[in-house]
PDB file of C-alpha atoms in Angstrom:
ATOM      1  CA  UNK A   1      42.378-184.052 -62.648  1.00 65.00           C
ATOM      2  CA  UNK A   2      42.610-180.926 -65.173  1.00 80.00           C
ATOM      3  CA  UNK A   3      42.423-178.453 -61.792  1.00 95.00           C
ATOM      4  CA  UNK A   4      41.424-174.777 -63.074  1.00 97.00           C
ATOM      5  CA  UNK A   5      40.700-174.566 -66.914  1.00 97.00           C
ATOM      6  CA  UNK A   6      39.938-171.238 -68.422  1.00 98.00           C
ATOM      7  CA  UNK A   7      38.649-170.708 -71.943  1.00 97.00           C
ATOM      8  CA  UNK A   8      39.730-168.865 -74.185  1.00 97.00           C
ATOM      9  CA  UNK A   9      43.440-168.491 -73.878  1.00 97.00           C
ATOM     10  CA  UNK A  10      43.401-165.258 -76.206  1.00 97.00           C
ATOM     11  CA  UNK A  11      40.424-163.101 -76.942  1.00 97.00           C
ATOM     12  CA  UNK A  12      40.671-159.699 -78.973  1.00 97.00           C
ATOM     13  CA  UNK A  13      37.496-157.622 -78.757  1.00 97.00           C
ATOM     14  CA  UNK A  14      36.142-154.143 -80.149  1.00 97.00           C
ATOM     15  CA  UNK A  15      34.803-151.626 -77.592  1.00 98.00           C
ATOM     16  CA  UNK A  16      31.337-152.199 -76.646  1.00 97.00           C
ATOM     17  CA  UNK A  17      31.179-155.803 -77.806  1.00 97.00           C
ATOM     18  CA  UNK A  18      30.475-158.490 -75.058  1.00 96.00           C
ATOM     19  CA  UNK A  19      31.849-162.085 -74.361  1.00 96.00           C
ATOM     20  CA  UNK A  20      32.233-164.585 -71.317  1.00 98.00           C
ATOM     21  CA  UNK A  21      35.032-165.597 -69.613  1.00 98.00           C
ATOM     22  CA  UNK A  22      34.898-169.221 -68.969  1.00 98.00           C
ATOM     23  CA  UNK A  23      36.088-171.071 -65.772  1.00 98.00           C
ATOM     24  CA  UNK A  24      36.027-174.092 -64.738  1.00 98.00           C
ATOM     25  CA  UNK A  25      37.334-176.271 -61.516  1.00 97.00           C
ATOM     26  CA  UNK A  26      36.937-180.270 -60.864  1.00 96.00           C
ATOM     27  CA  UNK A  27      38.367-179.919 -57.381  1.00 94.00           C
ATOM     28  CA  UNK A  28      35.124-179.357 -55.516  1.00 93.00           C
ATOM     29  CA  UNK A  29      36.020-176.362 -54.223  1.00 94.00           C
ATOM     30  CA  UNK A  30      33.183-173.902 -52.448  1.00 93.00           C
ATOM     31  CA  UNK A  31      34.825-171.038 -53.830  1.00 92.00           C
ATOM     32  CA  UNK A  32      36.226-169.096 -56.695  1.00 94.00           C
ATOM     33  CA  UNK A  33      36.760-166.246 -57.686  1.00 95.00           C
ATOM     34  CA  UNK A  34      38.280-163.582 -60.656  1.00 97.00           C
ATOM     35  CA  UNK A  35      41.533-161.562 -60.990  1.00 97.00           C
ATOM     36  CA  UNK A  36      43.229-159.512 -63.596  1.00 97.00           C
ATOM     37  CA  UNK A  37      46.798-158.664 -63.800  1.00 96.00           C
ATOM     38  CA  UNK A  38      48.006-155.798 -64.962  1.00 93.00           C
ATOM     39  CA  UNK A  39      51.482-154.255 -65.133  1.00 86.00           C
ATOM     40  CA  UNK A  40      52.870-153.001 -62.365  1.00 83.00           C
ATOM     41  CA  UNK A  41      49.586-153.708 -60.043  1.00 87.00           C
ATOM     42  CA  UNK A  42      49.750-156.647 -58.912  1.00 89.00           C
ATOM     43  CA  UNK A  43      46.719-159.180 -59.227  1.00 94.00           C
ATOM     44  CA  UNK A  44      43.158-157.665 -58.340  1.00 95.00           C
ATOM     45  CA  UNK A  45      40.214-159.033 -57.123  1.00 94.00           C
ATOM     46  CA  UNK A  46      37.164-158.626 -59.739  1.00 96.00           C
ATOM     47  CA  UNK A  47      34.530-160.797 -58.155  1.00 96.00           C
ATOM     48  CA  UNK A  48      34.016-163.942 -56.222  1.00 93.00           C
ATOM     49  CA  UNK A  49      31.737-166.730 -55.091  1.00 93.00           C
ATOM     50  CA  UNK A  50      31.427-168.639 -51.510  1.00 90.00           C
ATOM     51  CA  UNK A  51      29.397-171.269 -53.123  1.00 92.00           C
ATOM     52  CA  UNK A  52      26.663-171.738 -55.668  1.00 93.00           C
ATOM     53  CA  UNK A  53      24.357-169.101 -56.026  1.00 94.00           C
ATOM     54  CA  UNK A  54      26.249-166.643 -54.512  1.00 94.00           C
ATOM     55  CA  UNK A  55      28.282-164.121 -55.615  1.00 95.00           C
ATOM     56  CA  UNK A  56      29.939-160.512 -54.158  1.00 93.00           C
ATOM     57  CA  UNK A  57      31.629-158.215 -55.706  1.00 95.00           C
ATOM     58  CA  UNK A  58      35.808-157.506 -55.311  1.00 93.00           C
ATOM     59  CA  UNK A  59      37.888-154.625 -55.764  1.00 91.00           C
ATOM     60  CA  UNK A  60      37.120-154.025 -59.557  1.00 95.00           C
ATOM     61  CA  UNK A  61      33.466-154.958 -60.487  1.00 96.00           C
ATOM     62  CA  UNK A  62      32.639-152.430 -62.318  1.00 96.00           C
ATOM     63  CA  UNK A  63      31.682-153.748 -65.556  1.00 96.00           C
ATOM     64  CA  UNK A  64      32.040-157.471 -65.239  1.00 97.00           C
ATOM     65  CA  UNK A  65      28.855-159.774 -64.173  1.00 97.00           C
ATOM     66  CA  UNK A  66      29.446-163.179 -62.740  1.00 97.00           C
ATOM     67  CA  UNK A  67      27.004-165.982 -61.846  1.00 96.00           C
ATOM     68  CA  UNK A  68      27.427-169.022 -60.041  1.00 97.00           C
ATOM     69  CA  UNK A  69      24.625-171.522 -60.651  1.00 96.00           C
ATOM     70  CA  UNK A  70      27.144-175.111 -60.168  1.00 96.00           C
ATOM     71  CA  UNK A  71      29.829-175.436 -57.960  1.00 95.00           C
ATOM     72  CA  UNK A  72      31.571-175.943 -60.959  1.00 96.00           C
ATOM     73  CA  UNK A  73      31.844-173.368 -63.151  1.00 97.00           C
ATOM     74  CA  UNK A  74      31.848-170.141 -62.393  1.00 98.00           C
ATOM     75  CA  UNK A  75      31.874-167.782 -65.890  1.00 98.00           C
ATOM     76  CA  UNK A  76      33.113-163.683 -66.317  1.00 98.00           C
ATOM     77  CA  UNK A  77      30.477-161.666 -68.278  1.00 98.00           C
ATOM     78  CA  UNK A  78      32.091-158.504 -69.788  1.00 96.00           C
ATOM     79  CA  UNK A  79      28.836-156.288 -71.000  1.00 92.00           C
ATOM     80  CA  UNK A  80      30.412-153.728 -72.851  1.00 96.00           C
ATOM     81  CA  UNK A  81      33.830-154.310 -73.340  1.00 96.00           C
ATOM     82  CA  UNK A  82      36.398-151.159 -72.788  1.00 97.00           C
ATOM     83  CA  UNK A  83      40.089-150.493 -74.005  1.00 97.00           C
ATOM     84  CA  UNK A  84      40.741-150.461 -69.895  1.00 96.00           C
ATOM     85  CA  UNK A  85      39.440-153.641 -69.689  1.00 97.00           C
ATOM     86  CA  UNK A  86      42.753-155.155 -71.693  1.00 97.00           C
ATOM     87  CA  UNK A  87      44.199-157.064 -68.658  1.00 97.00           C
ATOM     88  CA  UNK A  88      45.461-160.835 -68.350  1.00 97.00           C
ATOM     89  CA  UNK A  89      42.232-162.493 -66.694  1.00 98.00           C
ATOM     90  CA  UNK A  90      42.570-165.386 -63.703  1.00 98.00           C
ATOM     91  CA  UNK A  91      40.095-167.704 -62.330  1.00 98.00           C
ATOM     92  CA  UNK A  92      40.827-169.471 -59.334  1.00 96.00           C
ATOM     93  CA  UNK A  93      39.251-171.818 -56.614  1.00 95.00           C
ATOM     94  CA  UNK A  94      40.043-172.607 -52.836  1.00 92.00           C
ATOM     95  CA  UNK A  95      38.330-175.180 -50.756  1.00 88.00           C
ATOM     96  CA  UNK A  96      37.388-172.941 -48.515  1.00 78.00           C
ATOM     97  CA  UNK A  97      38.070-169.168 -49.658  1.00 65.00           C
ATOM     98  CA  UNK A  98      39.914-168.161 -46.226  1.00 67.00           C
ATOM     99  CA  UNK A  99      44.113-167.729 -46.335  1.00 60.00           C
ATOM    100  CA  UNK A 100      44.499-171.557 -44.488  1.00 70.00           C
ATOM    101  CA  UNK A 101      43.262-172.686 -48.380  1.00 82.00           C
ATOM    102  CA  UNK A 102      45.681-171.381 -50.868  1.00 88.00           C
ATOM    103  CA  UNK A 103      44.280-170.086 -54.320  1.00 92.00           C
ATOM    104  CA  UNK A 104      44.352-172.695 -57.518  1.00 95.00           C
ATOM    105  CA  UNK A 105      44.704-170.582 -60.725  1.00 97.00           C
ATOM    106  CA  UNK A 106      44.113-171.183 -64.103  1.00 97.00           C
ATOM    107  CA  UNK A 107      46.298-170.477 -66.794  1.00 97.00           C
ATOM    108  CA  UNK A 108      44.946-167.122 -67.498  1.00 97.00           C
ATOM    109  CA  UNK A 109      43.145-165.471 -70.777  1.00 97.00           C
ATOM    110  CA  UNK A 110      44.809-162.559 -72.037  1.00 97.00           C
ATOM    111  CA  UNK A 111      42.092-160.037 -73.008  1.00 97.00           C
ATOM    112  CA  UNK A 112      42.572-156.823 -76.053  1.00 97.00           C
ATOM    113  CA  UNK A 113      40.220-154.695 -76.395  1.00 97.00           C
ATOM    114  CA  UNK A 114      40.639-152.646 -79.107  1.00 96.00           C
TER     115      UNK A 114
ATOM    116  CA  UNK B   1      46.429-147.517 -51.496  1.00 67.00           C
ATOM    117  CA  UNK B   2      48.670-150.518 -52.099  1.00 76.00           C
ATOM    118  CA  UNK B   3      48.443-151.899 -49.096  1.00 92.00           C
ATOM    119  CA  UNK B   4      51.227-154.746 -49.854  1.00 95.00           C
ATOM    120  CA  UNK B   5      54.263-153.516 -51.501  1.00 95.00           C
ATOM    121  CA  UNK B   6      57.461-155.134 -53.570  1.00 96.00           C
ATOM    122  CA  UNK B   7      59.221-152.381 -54.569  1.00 91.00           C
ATOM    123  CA  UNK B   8      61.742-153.776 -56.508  1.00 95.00           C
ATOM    124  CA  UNK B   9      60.077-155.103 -60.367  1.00 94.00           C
ATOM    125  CA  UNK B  10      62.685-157.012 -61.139  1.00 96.00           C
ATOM    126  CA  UNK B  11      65.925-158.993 -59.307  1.00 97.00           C
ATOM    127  CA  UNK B  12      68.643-160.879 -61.210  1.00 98.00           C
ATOM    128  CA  UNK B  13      70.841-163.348 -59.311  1.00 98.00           C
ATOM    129  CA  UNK B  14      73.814-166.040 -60.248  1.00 98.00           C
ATOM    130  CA  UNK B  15      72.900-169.853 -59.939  1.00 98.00           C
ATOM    131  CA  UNK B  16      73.759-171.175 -56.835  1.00 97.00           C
ATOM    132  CA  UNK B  17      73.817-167.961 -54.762  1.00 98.00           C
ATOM    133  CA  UNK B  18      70.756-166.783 -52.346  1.00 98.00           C
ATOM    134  CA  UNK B  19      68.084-165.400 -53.782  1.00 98.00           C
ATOM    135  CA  UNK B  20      65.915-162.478 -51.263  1.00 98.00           C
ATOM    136  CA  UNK B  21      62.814-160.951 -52.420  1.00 98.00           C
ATOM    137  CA  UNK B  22      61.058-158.731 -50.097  1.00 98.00           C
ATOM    138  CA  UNK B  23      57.614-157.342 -49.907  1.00 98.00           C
ATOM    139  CA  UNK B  24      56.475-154.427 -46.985  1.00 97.00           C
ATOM    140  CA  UNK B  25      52.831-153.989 -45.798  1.00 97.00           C
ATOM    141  CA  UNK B  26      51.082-151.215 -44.039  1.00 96.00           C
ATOM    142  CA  UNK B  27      48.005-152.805 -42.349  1.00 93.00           C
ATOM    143  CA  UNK B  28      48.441-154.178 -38.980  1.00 93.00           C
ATOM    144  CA  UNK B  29      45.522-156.369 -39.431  1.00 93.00           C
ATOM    145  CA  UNK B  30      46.894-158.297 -41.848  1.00 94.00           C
ATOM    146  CA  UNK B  31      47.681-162.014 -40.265  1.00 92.00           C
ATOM    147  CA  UNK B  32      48.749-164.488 -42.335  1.00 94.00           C
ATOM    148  CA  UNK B  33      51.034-163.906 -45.477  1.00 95.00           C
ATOM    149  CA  UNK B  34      52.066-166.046 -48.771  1.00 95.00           C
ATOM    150  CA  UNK B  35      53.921-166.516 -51.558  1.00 97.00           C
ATOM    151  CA  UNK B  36      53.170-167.148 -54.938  1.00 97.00           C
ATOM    152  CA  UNK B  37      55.299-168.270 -57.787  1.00 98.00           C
ATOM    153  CA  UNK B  38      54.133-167.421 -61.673  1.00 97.00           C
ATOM    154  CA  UNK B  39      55.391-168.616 -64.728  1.00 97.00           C
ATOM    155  CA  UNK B  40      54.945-166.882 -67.968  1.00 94.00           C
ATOM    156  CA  UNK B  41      51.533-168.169 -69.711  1.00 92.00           C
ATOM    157  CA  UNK B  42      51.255-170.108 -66.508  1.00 95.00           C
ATOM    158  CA  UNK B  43      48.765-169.189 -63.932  1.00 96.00           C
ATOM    159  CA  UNK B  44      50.350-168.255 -60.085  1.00 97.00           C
ATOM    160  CA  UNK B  45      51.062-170.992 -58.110  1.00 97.00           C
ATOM    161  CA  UNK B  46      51.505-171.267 -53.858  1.00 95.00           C
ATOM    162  CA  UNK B  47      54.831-171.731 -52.528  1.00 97.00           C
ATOM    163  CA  UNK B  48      54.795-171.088 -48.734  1.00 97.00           C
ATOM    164  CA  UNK B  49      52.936-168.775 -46.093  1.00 95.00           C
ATOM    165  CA  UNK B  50      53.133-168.375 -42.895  1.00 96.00           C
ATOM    166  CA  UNK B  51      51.231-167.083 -39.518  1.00 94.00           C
ATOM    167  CA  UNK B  52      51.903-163.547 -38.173  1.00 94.00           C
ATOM    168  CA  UNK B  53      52.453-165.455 -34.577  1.00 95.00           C
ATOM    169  CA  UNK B  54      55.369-166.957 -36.297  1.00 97.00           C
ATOM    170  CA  UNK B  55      58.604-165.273 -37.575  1.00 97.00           C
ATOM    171  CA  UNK B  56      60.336-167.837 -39.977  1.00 98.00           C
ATOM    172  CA  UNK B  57      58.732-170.926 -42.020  1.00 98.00           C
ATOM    173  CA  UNK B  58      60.871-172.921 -44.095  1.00 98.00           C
ATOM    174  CA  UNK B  59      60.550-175.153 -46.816  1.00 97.00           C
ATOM    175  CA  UNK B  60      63.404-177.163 -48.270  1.00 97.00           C
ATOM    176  CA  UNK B  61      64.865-174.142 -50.489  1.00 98.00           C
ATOM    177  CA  UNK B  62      62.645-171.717 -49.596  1.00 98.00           C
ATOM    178  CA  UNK B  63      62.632-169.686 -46.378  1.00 98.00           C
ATOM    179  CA  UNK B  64      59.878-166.963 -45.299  1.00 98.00           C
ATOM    180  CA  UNK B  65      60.952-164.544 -42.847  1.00 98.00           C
ATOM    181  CA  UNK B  66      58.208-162.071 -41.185  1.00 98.00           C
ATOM    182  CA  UNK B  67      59.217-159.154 -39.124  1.00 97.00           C
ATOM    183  CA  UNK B  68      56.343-157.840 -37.798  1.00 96.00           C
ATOM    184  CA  UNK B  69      57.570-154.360 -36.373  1.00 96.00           C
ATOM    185  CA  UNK B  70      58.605-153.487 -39.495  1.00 97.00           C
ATOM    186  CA  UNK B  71      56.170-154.644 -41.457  1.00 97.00           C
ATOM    187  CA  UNK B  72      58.176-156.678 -43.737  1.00 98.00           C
ATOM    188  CA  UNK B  73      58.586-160.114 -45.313  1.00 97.00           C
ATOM    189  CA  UNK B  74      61.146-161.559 -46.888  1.00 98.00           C
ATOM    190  CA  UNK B  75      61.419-164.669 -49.046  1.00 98.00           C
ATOM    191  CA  UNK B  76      65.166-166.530 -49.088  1.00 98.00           C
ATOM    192  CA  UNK B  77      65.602-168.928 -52.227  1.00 98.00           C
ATOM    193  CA  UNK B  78      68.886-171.100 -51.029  1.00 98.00           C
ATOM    194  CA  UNK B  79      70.409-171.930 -53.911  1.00 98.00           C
ATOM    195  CA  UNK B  80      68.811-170.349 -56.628  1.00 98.00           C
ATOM    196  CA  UNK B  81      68.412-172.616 -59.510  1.00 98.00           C
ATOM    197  CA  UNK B  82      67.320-170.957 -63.280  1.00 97.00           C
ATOM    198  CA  UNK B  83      64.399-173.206 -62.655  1.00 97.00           C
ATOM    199  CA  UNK B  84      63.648-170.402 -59.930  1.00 98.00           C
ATOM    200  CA  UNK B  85      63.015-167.705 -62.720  1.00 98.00           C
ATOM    201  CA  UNK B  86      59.722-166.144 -62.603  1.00 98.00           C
ATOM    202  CA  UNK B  87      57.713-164.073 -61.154  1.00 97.00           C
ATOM    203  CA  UNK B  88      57.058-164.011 -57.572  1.00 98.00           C
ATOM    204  CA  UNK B  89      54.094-162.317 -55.649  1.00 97.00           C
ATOM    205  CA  UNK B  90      53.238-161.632 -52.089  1.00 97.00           C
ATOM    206  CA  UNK B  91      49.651-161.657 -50.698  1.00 95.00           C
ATOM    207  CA  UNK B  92      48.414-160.755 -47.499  1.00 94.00           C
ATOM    208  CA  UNK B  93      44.995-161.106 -45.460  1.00 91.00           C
ATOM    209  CA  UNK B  94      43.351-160.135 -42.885  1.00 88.00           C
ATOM    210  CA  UNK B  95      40.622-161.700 -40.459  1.00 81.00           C
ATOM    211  CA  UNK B  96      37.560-161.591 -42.849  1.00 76.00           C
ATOM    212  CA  UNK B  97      38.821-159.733 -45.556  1.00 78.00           C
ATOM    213  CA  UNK B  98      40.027-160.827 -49.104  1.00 82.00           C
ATOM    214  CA  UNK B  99      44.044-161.842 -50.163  1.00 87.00           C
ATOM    215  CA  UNK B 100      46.069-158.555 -51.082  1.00 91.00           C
ATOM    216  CA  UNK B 101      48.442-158.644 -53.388  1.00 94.00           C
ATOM    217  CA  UNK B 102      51.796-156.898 -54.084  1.00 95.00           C
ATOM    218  CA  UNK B 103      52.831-155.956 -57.844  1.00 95.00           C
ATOM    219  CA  UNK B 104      54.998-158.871 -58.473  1.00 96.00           C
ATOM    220  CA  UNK B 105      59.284-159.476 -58.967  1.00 97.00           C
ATOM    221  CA  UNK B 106      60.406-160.866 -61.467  1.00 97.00           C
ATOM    222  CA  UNK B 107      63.662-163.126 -60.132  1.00 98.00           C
ATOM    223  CA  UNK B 108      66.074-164.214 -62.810  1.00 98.00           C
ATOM    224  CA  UNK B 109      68.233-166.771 -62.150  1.00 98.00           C
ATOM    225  CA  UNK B 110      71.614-166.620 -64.174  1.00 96.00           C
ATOM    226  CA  UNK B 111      73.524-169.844 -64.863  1.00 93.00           C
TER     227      UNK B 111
END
């Protein structure tokens, strides 16, 4: 039972370029969802996903895409990347998405944009 | 607006000795709060929660304490162990709204 696997651990892009954030849960879980981490602000809600096929946005969409078309997997689209966008990324699943169902994380991929 | 607060970034403590990180909150609505653990190039993990009709929830070391007039939690770690070290969020929610989080603390446990 791997959990929450997120791929890749360490990514170092140039501004504009593009890549996906990969996550992945075997728990069954309805939802999951997207955070970054950045220093001194806590962990912030990017998007997230009730189930598949459905997605809404968090408190920091703005240029990240996500798609949910498995239960499964549930991957971070950067379009254009941006030196802002340098942040420690977190995907993580709940059975049911509500406080009673506490958040499994991943193990993170730290992001550079350069 | 930070709506969930832990103002101190850091906390250092000696092994063996209680351990109190504390996190304030300015929405009312919020009703239901928890605490999550992180290790470095580890993801955050749950430790304990607890209901805003409650006021303490314990949990072998680990003790939650929710004052609700003062908008304040408190997480007791009785005895600290180095294991403890990390970093340690709050998170609140709110009837149909999304977990808050505060900035993080990073506890150090001294042996």
């Amino acid at each position: 039972n791997a959990g929450v696997t997120q791929t890749p651990k360490f990514q170092v892009l140039k501004t504009g370029q593009s890549m996906t954030l990969q996550c992945a849960q075997d728990m069954n879980h309805e939802y999951m969802s997207w955070y970054r981490q950045d220093p001194g602000m806590g962990l912030r809600l990017i998007h997230y996903s009730v189930g598949a096929g459905i997605t809404d946005q968090g408190e920091v969409p703005n240029g990240y895409n996500v798609s949910r078309s498995t239960t499964e997997d549930f991957p971070l689209r950067l379009l254009s990347a941006a030196p802002s966008q340098t942040s420690v990324y977190f995907c993580a699943s709940s059975f049911s998405g509500t406080a009673y169902s506490p958040l499994h994380f991943g193990n993170g991929t730290r992001l550079t944009v350069t | 607006d930070q709506q969930v607060k832990q103002n101190s970034p850091s906390l250092s403590v000696q092994e063996g000795r209680i351990s109190i990180l504390n996190c304030d909150y300015t929405n009312s609505m919020f009703d239901y709060f928890l605490w999550y653990k992180k290790y470095p190039a580890e993801g955050p993990t749950f430790l304990i929660s607890i209901s805003s009709i409650k006021d303490k929830n314990e949990d072998g070391r680990f003790t939650v304490f929710l004052n609700k007039s003062a908008k304040h939690l408190s997480l007791h770690i009785v005895p600290s162990q180095p294991g403890d070290s990390a970093v340690y969020f709050c998170a609140a929610i709110a009837s149909g709204s999304r977990l808050t989080f505060g900035e993080g603390t990073q506890l150090t446990v001294n042996p």
